[in-house]
Amino acid sequence: MASSTVENYLKHVYLIGQTSDQDLVAMGQLATAMEVTPGTATSMIKALSDAELVRYEPRAGVALTPQGEKLALHVLRRHRLVELFLVNVLGLSWTEVHAEAEELEHAISDKVLERIDTYLDHPSVDPHGDPIPPATGVMDTPTLASLADCPLTQPTRIARVLDQDPGFLKFVDRSGLTPGRGVVVQHRDPAADAVTITPDSQPPVTLGTHAASKILVESE
Amino acid sequence: MASSTVENYLKHVYLIGQTSDQDLVAMGQLATAMEVTPGTATSMIKALSDAELVRYEPRAGVALTPQGEKLALHVLRRHRLVELFLVNVLGLSWTEVHAEAEELEHAISDKVLERIDTYLDHPSVDPHGDPIPPATGVMDTPTLASLADCPLTQPTRIARVLDQDPGFLKFVDRSGLTPGRGVVVQHRDPAADAVTITPDSQPPVTLGTHAASKILVESE
DNA sequence: ATTCTGATTTTGATTGGCCAAAATAAAAAG
DNA sequence: CTTTTTATTTTGGCCAATCAAAATCAGAAT
């Protein structure tokens, strides 16, 4: 059985791997994500390599083996189904369920997990719009534009928010930019590094390009 | 923060203390319950004693301090609310939720716990009839007779089953002796060490005195 | 009162996960 | 092509939780 520490390492290797174009995850990034010192990450990754869960190239980085990826996706499935359950059934705010799920993702059995999946009618995304890996088969992760690069003046819909910080999510929530809401990107001002958006039936908001790039949209 | 190991030690000290008339729990019983060697229990209990969570009397045994009891009851509250939630909401069998709850009881935040409590409308007992400690205030644990010692031929109701073994619980379930069901104790045969019971609208069952003593009833 | 027995405690060692700080290698800058 | 910077790895050590096995104690039996 993989400890929750092992599960977390694998999960972070997967997540960093997703958001980077390199095929190897640098040890430093992993250590930062795991909130451990670099040396700790190195020794842990060596152990995971011995267990065939990752491929480790000293001084270059680390990548998941098929086994490691399977485990990482299983953890992610638990995390995201738990988040959705906490929001849809127990009424917690989507802005704060991430932290709750960080604990529960290691404590839920397969049996309970599949009951939750059934209860929620086999959902495909969590409250942040993050795709839920299926129990078997491959997860589809559509390529989405962000508020920082999608076409202007077109009606679009918020599909996914790529940040779990409650402060940021509460801002997103207040501004009417929650997943599912319709929005129109009014204009961009590169000099000011700013994007102005009009969410459906809400006042316009202006946000910085960096924040805008974390909010993904799909065309209507 | 108490680790799940610490929580488990405290929980077991509490549970053993409940089912025994001694006011000190013997180290050996605790070690058996925790499935560790006696020496491990001794050193852990010393640490808990330093943390003021238990009162430890060398070679005599251990008891919870008020702080330790508070923590133990909090763990038990999580355990039992989770069990009921798994049965009532996710439809798991009451015969198998104990093991699930053993993990989840350490992973659930207070916020989620109170949502569950609200969702279930502040229940007072779990699926086995075990009382759920309230968030604040004192838990009432009524003294109940068992099938081994209650009056004969009187209509009574199954109130509580004092065993978490799925094998035993499945037998109880099949026999129609689940909490809430009405039963009549027909007669007892001390020579045969047996008790014969007729559950409402089910065929009579005969069980050994030991098994009968683990099934508690309340008068109708 | 002494011996035996069973429970308990002690001792020494292990494992998983972590840190601090020194050593090393690779990349960037000169 | 050397030097400096920066990332990574190594080393030595710590803490929580555990075990095996030896030592100790208390109560029971003689």
Coordinates of C-alpha atoms (C1' of nucleotides) in Angstrom, one line a residue:
Chain A
M1 CA 0.0 0.0 0.0
A2 CA 1.2 3.5 -0.9
S3 CA 1.4 5.8 2.1
S4 CA -0.3 9.2 1.8
T5 CA 3.2 10.7 1.5
V6 CA 3.9 8.5 -1.5
E7 CA 0.4 9.4 -3.0
N8 CA 1.2 13.1 -2.6
Y9 CA 4.5 12.8 -4.3
L10 CA 3.0 11.0 -7.3
K11 CA 0.1 13.4 -7.5
H12 CA 2.4 16.4 -7.6
V13 CA 4.7 14.9 -10.2
Y14 CA 1.6 14.4 -12.3
L15 CA 0.2 17.8 -11.7
I16 CA 3.5 19.6 -12.4
G17 CA 4.0 17.4 -15.4
Q18 CA 0.6 18.5 -16.8
T19 CA 1.3 22.3 -16.5
S20 CA 4.8 22.1 -17.9
D21 CA 6.0 21.3 -21.4
Q22 CA 9.1 19.5 -20.2
D23 CA 8.7 15.7 -19.9
L24 CA 10.8 15.6 -16.7
V25 CA 9.7 17.4 -13.6
A26 CA 12.6 19.3 -11.9
M27 CA 13.4 18.2 -8.3
G28 CA 13.2 21.8 -7.1
Q29 CA 9.7 22.3 -8.3
L30 CA 8.6 19.1 -6.7
A31 CA 10.3 20.0 -3.4
T32 CA 8.5 23.3 -3.5
A33 CA 5.2 21.8 -4.3
M34 CA 5.6 19.2 -1.5
E35 CA 6.9 21.8 0.9
V36 CA 10.0 19.8 1.8
T37 CA 13.7 20.5 1.4
P38 CA 15.3 19.5 -1.9
G39 CA 17.2 16.7 -0.3
T40 CA 14.1 15.2 1.1
A41 CA 12.5 15.1 -2.4
T42 CA 15.7 13.6 -3.9
S43 CA 15.7 10.7 -1.4
M44 CA 12.0 10.1 -1.6
I45 CA 12.1 10.0 -5.4
K46 CA 15.0 7.5 -5.3
A47 CA 12.7 5.3 -3.2
L48 CA 9.8 5.7 -5.6
S49 CA 12.2 4.9 -8.4
D50 CA 13.2 1.7 -6.7
A51 CA 9.5 0.9 -6.4
E52 CA 9.1 1.5 -10.2
L53 CA 6.6 4.3 -9.7
V54 CA 8.8 6.9 -11.3
R55 CA 11.6 7.1 -13.7
Y56 CA 14.4 9.2 -12.1
E57 CA 17.2 10.8 -14.1
P58 CA 19.7 12.3 -11.6
R59 CA 20.2 16.0 -12.1
A60 CA 17.6 16.0 -14.8
G61 CA 14.3 15.3 -13.1
V62 CA 11.6 12.7 -12.7
A63 CA 8.6 11.4 -14.6
L64 CA 5.9 8.9 -13.7
T65 CA 6.0 5.3 -14.9
P66 CA 2.7 3.8 -16.2
Q67 CA 2.2 2.4 -12.7
G68 CA 2.9 5.7 -11.0
E69 CA 0.6 7.5 -13.3
K70 CA -2.2 5.1 -12.6
L71 CA -1.8 5.6 -8.9
A72 CA -1.6 9.4 -9.4
L73 CA -4.8 9.4 -11.4
H74 CA -6.5 7.3 -8.8
V75 CA -5.6 9.8 -6.1
L76 CA -6.7 12.7 -8.3
R77 CA -10.0 10.9 -8.9
R78 CA -10.6 10.6 -5.2
H79 CA -9.6 14.2 -4.7
R80 CA -11.9 15.6 -7.3
L81 CA -14.9 13.4 -6.6
V82 CA -14.6 14.3 -2.9
E83 CA -14.5 18.0 -3.7
L84 CA -17.7 17.7 -5.8
F85 CA -19.4 15.7 -3.2
L86 CA -18.6 18.1 -0.4
V87 CA -20.0 21.0 -2.5
N88 CA -23.0 19.3 -4.1
V89 CA -24.1 17.2 -1.2
L90 CA -22.8 18.8 2.0
G91 CA -23.0 22.4 0.7
L92 CA -19.5 23.5 1.4
S93 CA -18.1 26.3 -0.7
W94 CA -16.2 25.4 -3.8
T95 CA -13.6 28.0 -2.7
E96 CA -12.5 26.0 0.3
V97 CA -13.0 22.3 -0.5
H98 CA -9.6 21.8 -1.8
A99 CA -8.0 21.7 1.6
E100 CA -10.6 19.3 2.9
A101 CA -10.1 16.9 0.0
E102 CA -6.3 16.9 0.5
E103 CA -6.9 14.9 3.7
L104 CA -9.9 12.8 2.5
E105 CA -8.3 11.7 -0.7
H106 CA -6.0 9.4 1.3
A107 CA -8.7 7.9 3.5
I108 CA -11.5 6.9 1.1
S109 CA -11.8 3.3 0.0
D110 CA -12.6 2.2 -3.5
K111 CA -16.0 1.1 -2.4
V112 CA -16.9 4.4 -0.9
L113 CA -15.4 6.2 -3.9
E114 CA -17.6 4.4 -6.4
R115 CA -20.7 5.0 -4.3
I116 CA -19.9 8.7 -4.4
D117 CA -19.4 8.5 -8.1
T118 CA -22.7 6.8 -8.5
Y119 CA -24.5 9.2 -6.2
L120 CA -23.2 12.1 -8.3
D121 CA -24.1 10.3 -11.5
H122 CA -20.6 9.9 -12.8
P123 CA -19.6 13.5 -13.2
S124 CA -16.8 14.5 -15.5
V125 CA -15.5 17.7 -13.7
D126 CA -15.1 18.9 -10.2
P127 CA -16.3 22.3 -8.8
H128 CA -13.2 24.1 -10.3
G129 CA -13.8 22.6 -13.7
D130 CA -10.9 20.2 -13.3
P131 CA -11.6 16.9 -15.1
I132 CA -12.2 13.8 -13.0
P133 CA -10.1 10.8 -14.1
P134 CA -12.5 7.9 -14.8
A135 CA -12.1 4.6 -12.8
T136 CA -10.9 3.0 -16.1
G137 CA -10.0 4.4 -19.4
V138 CA -8.4 7.7 -20.2
M139 CA -9.4 11.2 -19.0
D140 CA -10.1 13.8 -21.7
T141 CA -8.5 17.1 -21.0
P142 CA -9.8 19.5 -23.6
T143 CA -7.4 22.3 -24.5
L144 CA -9.0 25.5 -23.4
A145 CA -8.3 29.2 -24.0
S146 CA -8.0 31.5 -21.0
L147 CA -9.4 35.0 -20.4
A148 CA -5.9 36.2 -21.3
D149 CA -5.9 34.8 -24.8
C150 CA -9.4 34.0 -26.0
P151 CA -11.2 36.0 -28.7
L152 CA -12.6 39.4 -27.7
T153 CA -16.3 40.3 -27.6
Q154 CA -17.4 36.7 -28.1
P155 CA -19.8 35.1 -25.6
T156 CA -17.9 32.3 -23.8
R157 CA -18.4 30.3 -20.7
I158 CA -16.1 29.8 -17.7
A159 CA -14.9 26.2 -17.9
R160 CA -12.1 25.9 -15.3
V161 CA -10.1 27.8 -12.7
L162 CA -6.5 26.8 -12.3
D163 CA -5.8 27.9 -8.8
Q164 CA -6.8 26.5 -5.5
D165 CA -6.0 29.4 -3.3
P166 CA -9.2 30.3 -1.3
G167 CA -8.4 34.0 -1.5
F168 CA -8.2 33.9 -5.3
L169 CA -11.3 31.7 -5.6
K170 CA -13.3 34.0 -3.4
F171 CA -12.4 36.9 -5.6
V172 CA -13.4 34.8 -8.7
D173 CA -16.7 33.9 -6.9
R174 CA -17.5 37.5 -6.0
S175 CA -16.7 38.7 -9.6
G176 CA -19.1 36.2 -11.1
L177 CA -16.5 34.1 -12.8
T178 CA -17.4 30.7 -11.4
P179 CA -17.3 27.7 -13.7
G180 CA -20.4 27.5 -15.8
R181 CA -21.1 31.3 -15.9
G182 CA -21.2 33.1 -19.3
V183 CA -18.8 36.0 -19.9
V184 CA -17.5 38.3 -22.6
V185 CA -14.0 39.5 -22.7
Q186 CA -14.4 43.2 -23.5
H187 CA -10.8 44.3 -24.2
R188 CA -7.2 43.8 -23.2
D189 CA -4.7 46.5 -22.4
P190 CA -1.1 45.1 -22.8
A191 CA 0.4 48.3 -21.4
A192 CA -1.6 48.0 -18.3
D193 CA -1.2 44.2 -18.3
A194 CA -5.0 44.1 -17.8
V195 CA -8.1 42.4 -19.1
T196 CA -11.7 43.6 -18.8
I197 CA -14.5 41.1 -18.6
T198 CA -18.2 41.4 -18.4
P199 CA -19.8 38.4 -16.7
D200 CA -23.5 37.7 -17.4
S201 CA -25.7 39.9 -15.3
Q202 CA -22.8 41.3 -13.2
P203 CA -20.8 44.4 -13.4
P204 CA -17.6 44.3 -15.5
V205 CA -14.3 43.4 -13.8
T206 CA -10.7 44.1 -14.7
L207 CA -8.0 41.7 -13.8
G208 CA -4.3 41.3 -14.4
T209 CA -3.1 39.1 -17.2
H210 CA -1.6 36.6 -14.8
A211 CA -5.0 36.1 -13.0
A212 CA -6.8 36.1 -16.3
S213 CA -4.6 33.3 -17.6
K214 CA -5.7 31.1 -14.7
I215 CA -9.4 31.3 -15.8
L216 CA -10.2 29.0 -18.7
V217 CA -13.2 29.4 -21.0
E218 CA -14.9 27.3 -23.6
S219 CA -16.8 28.8 -26.5
E220 CA -20.6 29.0 -26.2
Chain B
M1 CA -2.4 18.2 16.6
A2 CA -2.9 14.6 17.6
S3 CA -1.7 12.0 15.1
S4 CA -4.1 9.3 14.1
T5 CA -2.0 6.9 16.2
V6 CA -2.6 9.1 19.2
E7 CA -6.3 9.3 18.4
N8 CA -6.5 5.6 18.2
Y9 CA -4.8 5.0 21.5
L10 CA -7.1 7.4 23.2
K11 CA -10.1 5.9 21.6
H12 CA -9.2 2.4 22.7
V13 CA -8.5 3.5 26.2
Y14 CA -11.9 5.0 26.3
L15 CA -13.7 2.0 24.7
I16 CA -12.0 -0.6 26.9
G17 CA -12.7 1.6 30.0
Q18 CA -16.4 1.6 29.0
T19 CA -16.7 -2.1 28.9
S20 CA -14.7 -2.9 32.0
D21 CA -15.5 -2.1 35.6
Q22 CA -11.9 -1.4 36.5
D23 CA -11.0 2.3 36.5
L24 CA -7.6 1.6 35.0
V25 CA -7.1 -0.1 31.6
A26 CA -4.5 -2.8 31.7
M27 CA -1.5 -2.3 29.3
G28 CA -2.0 -5.8 27.9
Q29 CA -5.6 -5.2 26.8
L30 CA -4.6 -1.9 25.2
A31 CA -1.7 -3.5 23.3
T32 CA -4.0 -6.3 22.1
A33 CA -6.7 -3.8 21.0
M34 CA -4.1 -1.6 19.2
E35 CA -2.5 -4.7 17.7
V36 CA 1.0 -3.7 18.9
T37 CA 3.5 -5.4 21.2
P38 CA 3.2 -4.6 24.9
G39 CA 6.4 -2.6 24.9
T40 CA 5.1 -0.3 22.2
A41 CA 2.0 0.4 24.2
T42 CA 4.0 1.2 27.3
S43 CA 6.2 3.7 25.5
M44 CA 3.3 5.3 23.7
I45 CA 1.3 5.7 26.9
K46 CA 4.3 7.3 28.6
A47 CA 4.3 9.9 25.9
L48 CA 0.6 10.5 26.2
S49 CA 1.1 10.8 29.9
D50 CA 3.7 13.5 29.4
A51 CA 1.1 15.2 27.1
E52 CA -1.4 15.1 29.9
L53 CA -3.8 13.1 27.9
V54 CA -3.8 10.0 30.2
R55 CA -3.0 9.2 33.8
Y56 CA -0.5 6.4 33.8
E57 CA 0.2 4.2 36.8
P58 CA 3.2 1.9 36.1
R59 CA 2.3 -1.7 36.4
A60 CA -1.3 -0.8 37.2
G61 CA -2.7 0.7 34.0
V62 CA -3.9 3.8 32.3
A63 CA -7.0 6.1 32.4
L64 CA -7.9 9.2 30.3
T65 CA -7.5 12.7 31.7
P66 CA -10.4 15.1 31.0
Q67 CA -8.5 16.4 28.0
G68 CA -7.8 12.8 26.8
E69 CA -11.5 11.9 27.2
K70 CA -12.6 15.0 25.3
L71 CA -10.3 14.0 22.4
A72 CA -11.4 10.4 22.5
L73 CA -15.1 11.4 22.4
H74 CA -14.4 13.7 19.5
V75 CA -12.8 10.8 17.6
L76 CA -15.8 8.6 18.5
R77 CA -18.2 11.2 17.3
R78 CA -16.4 11.4 14.0
H79 CA -16.4 7.6 13.7
R80 CA -20.1 7.1 14.5
L81 CA -21.4 10.0 12.4
V82 CA -19.3 8.8 9.5
E83 CA -20.7 5.3 9.9
L84 CA -24.3 6.5 9.9
F85 CA -23.6 8.8 6.9
L86 CA -22.1 5.9 4.9
V87 CA -25.2 3.8 5.6
N88 CA -28.0 6.3 5.3
V89 CA -26.6 8.4 2.5
L90 CA -24.3 6.2 0.4
G91 CA -26.1 3.0 1.1
L92 CA -23.2 0.9 2.4
S93 CA -24.1 -2.1 4.6
W94 CA -24.1 -1.5 8.4
T95 CA -22.2 -4.7 8.7
E96 CA -19.1 -3.3 7.0
V97 CA -18.9 0.4 7.7
H98 CA -16.8 0.1 10.8
A99 CA -13.6 -0.5 8.9
E100 CA -14.3 2.4 6.5
A101 CA -14.9 4.7 9.4
E102 CA -11.6 3.7 11.1
E103 CA -9.8 5.5 8.3
L104 CA -12.2 8.4 7.8
E105 CA -12.5 9.3 11.5
H106 CA -8.9 10.7 11.2
A107 CA -9.4 12.7 8.0
I108 CA -12.6 14.6 8.6
S109 CA -12.5 18.3 9.6
D110 CA -14.8 19.8 12.2
K111 CA -16.5 21.7 9.4
V112 CA -17.4 18.6 7.4
L113 CA -18.3 16.8 10.5
E114 CA -20.9 19.3 11.5
R115 CA -22.3 19.4 8.0
I116 CA -22.8 15.7 8.2
D117 CA -24.4 16.0 11.6
T118 CA -26.8 18.6 10.2
Y119 CA -27.5 16.5 7.1
L120 CA -28.5 13.6 9.3
D121 CA -30.5 15.8 11.6
H122 CA -28.4 15.4 14.7
P123 CA -28.8 11.7 15.2
S124 CA -28.1 10.1 18.6
V125 CA -27.1 6.6 17.6
D126 CA -25.1 5.1 14.8
P127 CA -26.1 2.0 12.7
H128 CA -25.0 -0.4 15.5
G129 CA -27.0 1.5 18.1
D130 CA -23.8 3.0 19.6
P131 CA -24.5 6.4 21.0
I132 CA -23.0 9.4 19.1
P133 CA -21.2 11.8 21.5
P134 CA -22.6 15.3 21.0
A135 CA -20.3 18.2 19.9
T136 CA -20.8 19.7 23.4
G137 CA -22.3 18.3 26.5
V138 CA -22.5 14.8 27.8
M139 CA -23.4 11.6 26.0
D140 CA -26.2 9.6 27.6
T141 CA -25.5 5.9 27.5
P142 CA -28.6 4.1 28.8
T143 CA -28.0 0.9 30.6
L144 CA -29.5 -1.9 28.5
A145 CA -30.3 -5.5 29.1
S146 CA -29.0 -8.1 26.6
L147 CA -30.7 -11.0 25.0
A148 CA -28.8 -13.1 27.6
D149 CA -30.4 -11.4 30.6
C150 CA -33.6 -9.6 29.7
P151 CA -37.0 -10.9 30.8
L152 CA -38.4 -13.8 28.8
T153 CA -41.5 -13.7 26.6
Q154 CA -41.7 -9.9 26.7
P155 CA -41.8 -7.9 23.5
T156 CA -38.5 -5.9 23.2
R157 CA -36.6 -4.0 20.6
I158 CA -33.0 -4.5 19.5
A159 CA -31.1 -1.4 20.6
R160 CA -27.5 -2.0 20.1
V161 CA -25.0 -4.6 18.9
L162 CA -21.7 -4.7 20.7
D163 CA -19.4 -6.2 18.1
Q164 CA -18.0 -4.9 14.9
D165 CA -16.9 -8.1 13.2
P166 CA -18.6 -8.3 9.8
G167 CA -19.0 -12.0 10.1
F168 CA -21.0 -11.6 13.3
L169 CA -22.9 -8.6 12.0
K170 CA -23.9 -10.5 8.9
F171 CA -25.3 -13.3 11.0
V172 CA -27.2 -10.8 13.1
D173 CA -28.5 -9.2 9.9
R174 CA -29.7 -12.5 8.4
S175 CA -31.3 -13.5 11.6
G176 CA -33.4 -10.3 11.8
L177 CA -31.7 -9.0 14.9
T178 CA -30.7 -5.6 13.5
P179 CA -31.1 -2.5 15.7
G180 CA -34.7 -1.3 15.7
R181 CA -36.3 -4.7 15.1
G182 CA -38.8 -6.2 17.6
V183 CA -37.9 -9.5 19.2
V184 CA -39.2 -11.8 21.9
V185 CA -36.8 -14.0 23.9
Q186 CA -38.5 -17.3 24.1
H187 CA -36.4 -19.3 26.5
R188 CA -32.9 -19.9 27.8
D189 CA -31.2 -23.3 28.3
P190 CA -28.3 -22.8 30.7
A191 CA -27.2 -26.4 30.2
A192 CA -26.9 -25.9 26.5
D193 CA -25.6 -22.3 27.0
A194 CA -28.2 -21.2 24.5
V195 CA -30.9 -18.6 24.0
T196 CA -33.9 -18.9 21.6
I197 CA -35.3 -15.7 20.2
T198 CA -38.2 -14.9 17.8
P199 CA -37.6 -11.8 15.8
D200 CA -40.8 -10.1 14.4
S201 CA -41.9 -11.8 11.2
Q202 CA -38.8 -14.0 11.0
P203 CA -38.2 -17.6 12.0
P204 CA -36.8 -18.2 15.6
V205 CA -33.1 -18.3 16.1
T206 CA -31.0 -20.0 18.8
L207 CA -27.7 -18.5 19.7
G208 CA -25.0 -19.0 22.3
T209 CA -25.1 -17.0 25.5
H210 CA -21.9 -15.2 24.6
A211 CA -23.4 -14.0 21.3
A212 CA -26.7 -13.2 23.0
S213 CA -24.9 -11.0 25.5
K214 CA -23.5 -8.8 22.7
I215 CA -27.0 -7.9 21.5
L216 CA -28.7 -5.3 23.7
V217 CA -32.4 -4.6 23.9
E218 CA -34.8 -1.9 25.2
S219 CA -38.3 -2.6 26.4
E220 CA -41.0 -1.8 24.0
Chain C
dA1 C1' 8.6 -17.2 53.2
dT2 C1' 10.1 -18.7 48.8
dT3 C1' 9.3 -19.9 44.1
dC4 C1' 6.9 -19.6 40.0
dT5 C1' 4.2 -17.4 36.5
dG6 C1' 2.3 -13.9 33.8
dA7 C1' 2.1 -9.1 32.9
dT8 C1' 4.8 -5.2 32.2
dT9 C1' 8.8 -2.4 31.3
dT10 C1' 13.4 -1.7 29.4
dT11 C1' 16.8 -1.9 26.0
dG12 C1' 18.6 -1.9 21.5
dA13 C1' 17.5 -1.7 16.8
dT14 C1' 14.6 -0.6 12.5
dT15 C1' 11.8 2.1 9.2
dG16 C1' 9.6 6.2 7.0
dG17 C1' 9.9 10.8 6.5
dC18 C1' 12.0 14.8 7.5
dC19 C1' 15.9 18.9 8.0
dA20 C1' 20.5 21.4 7.8
dA21 C1' 24.5 22.0 5.8
dA22 C1' 28.4 20.5 3.0
dA23 C1' 29.7 18.6 -1.5
dT24 C1' 29.1 18.3 -6.4
dA25 C1' 27.6 19.0 -11.0
dA26 C1' 25.7 21.6 -14.7
dA27 C1' 24.6 25.9 -16.8
dA28 C1' 25.3 30.8 -17.3
dA29 C1' 28.4 34.5 -17.4
dG30 C1' 32.4 36.4 -18.1
Chain D
dC1 C1' 37.8 28.4 -21.6
dT2 C1' 37.5 29.6 -16.9
dT3 C1' 34.7 31.4 -13.2
dT4 C1' 30.5 32.0 -10.9
dT5 C1' 25.9 30.9 -9.9
dT6 C1' 22.2 27.8 -9.1
dA7 C1' 20.2 23.3 -8.8
dT8 C1' 20.9 18.9 -7.0
dT9 C1' 22.7 15.3 -4.2
dT10 C1' 25.1 13.6 -0.2
dT11 C1' 25.9 13.2 4.6
dG12 C1' 24.8 13.0 9.3
dG13 C1' 21.1 13.5 12.4
dC14 C1' 16.3 13.7 14.4
dC15 C1' 11.6 12.1 15.7
dA16 C1' 7.5 9.0 15.7
dA17 C1' 6.2 4.5 15.8
dT18 C1' 7.2 0.1 15.8
dC19 C1' 9.4 -4.9 17.1
dA20 C1' 12.2 -8.6 19.5
dA21 C1' 14.0 -10.1 23.4
dA22 C1' 15.9 -9.5 28.0
dA23 C1' 14.9 -7.8 32.6
dT24 C1' 11.8 -6.8 36.3
dC25 C1' 7.9 -6.8 39.2
dA26 C1' 3.5 -8.4 41.6
dG27 C1' 0.6 -11.8 42.8
dA28 C1' -0.5 -16.8 43.1
dA29 C1' 0.9 -21.1 44.6
dT30 C1' 3.4 -23.9 47.2

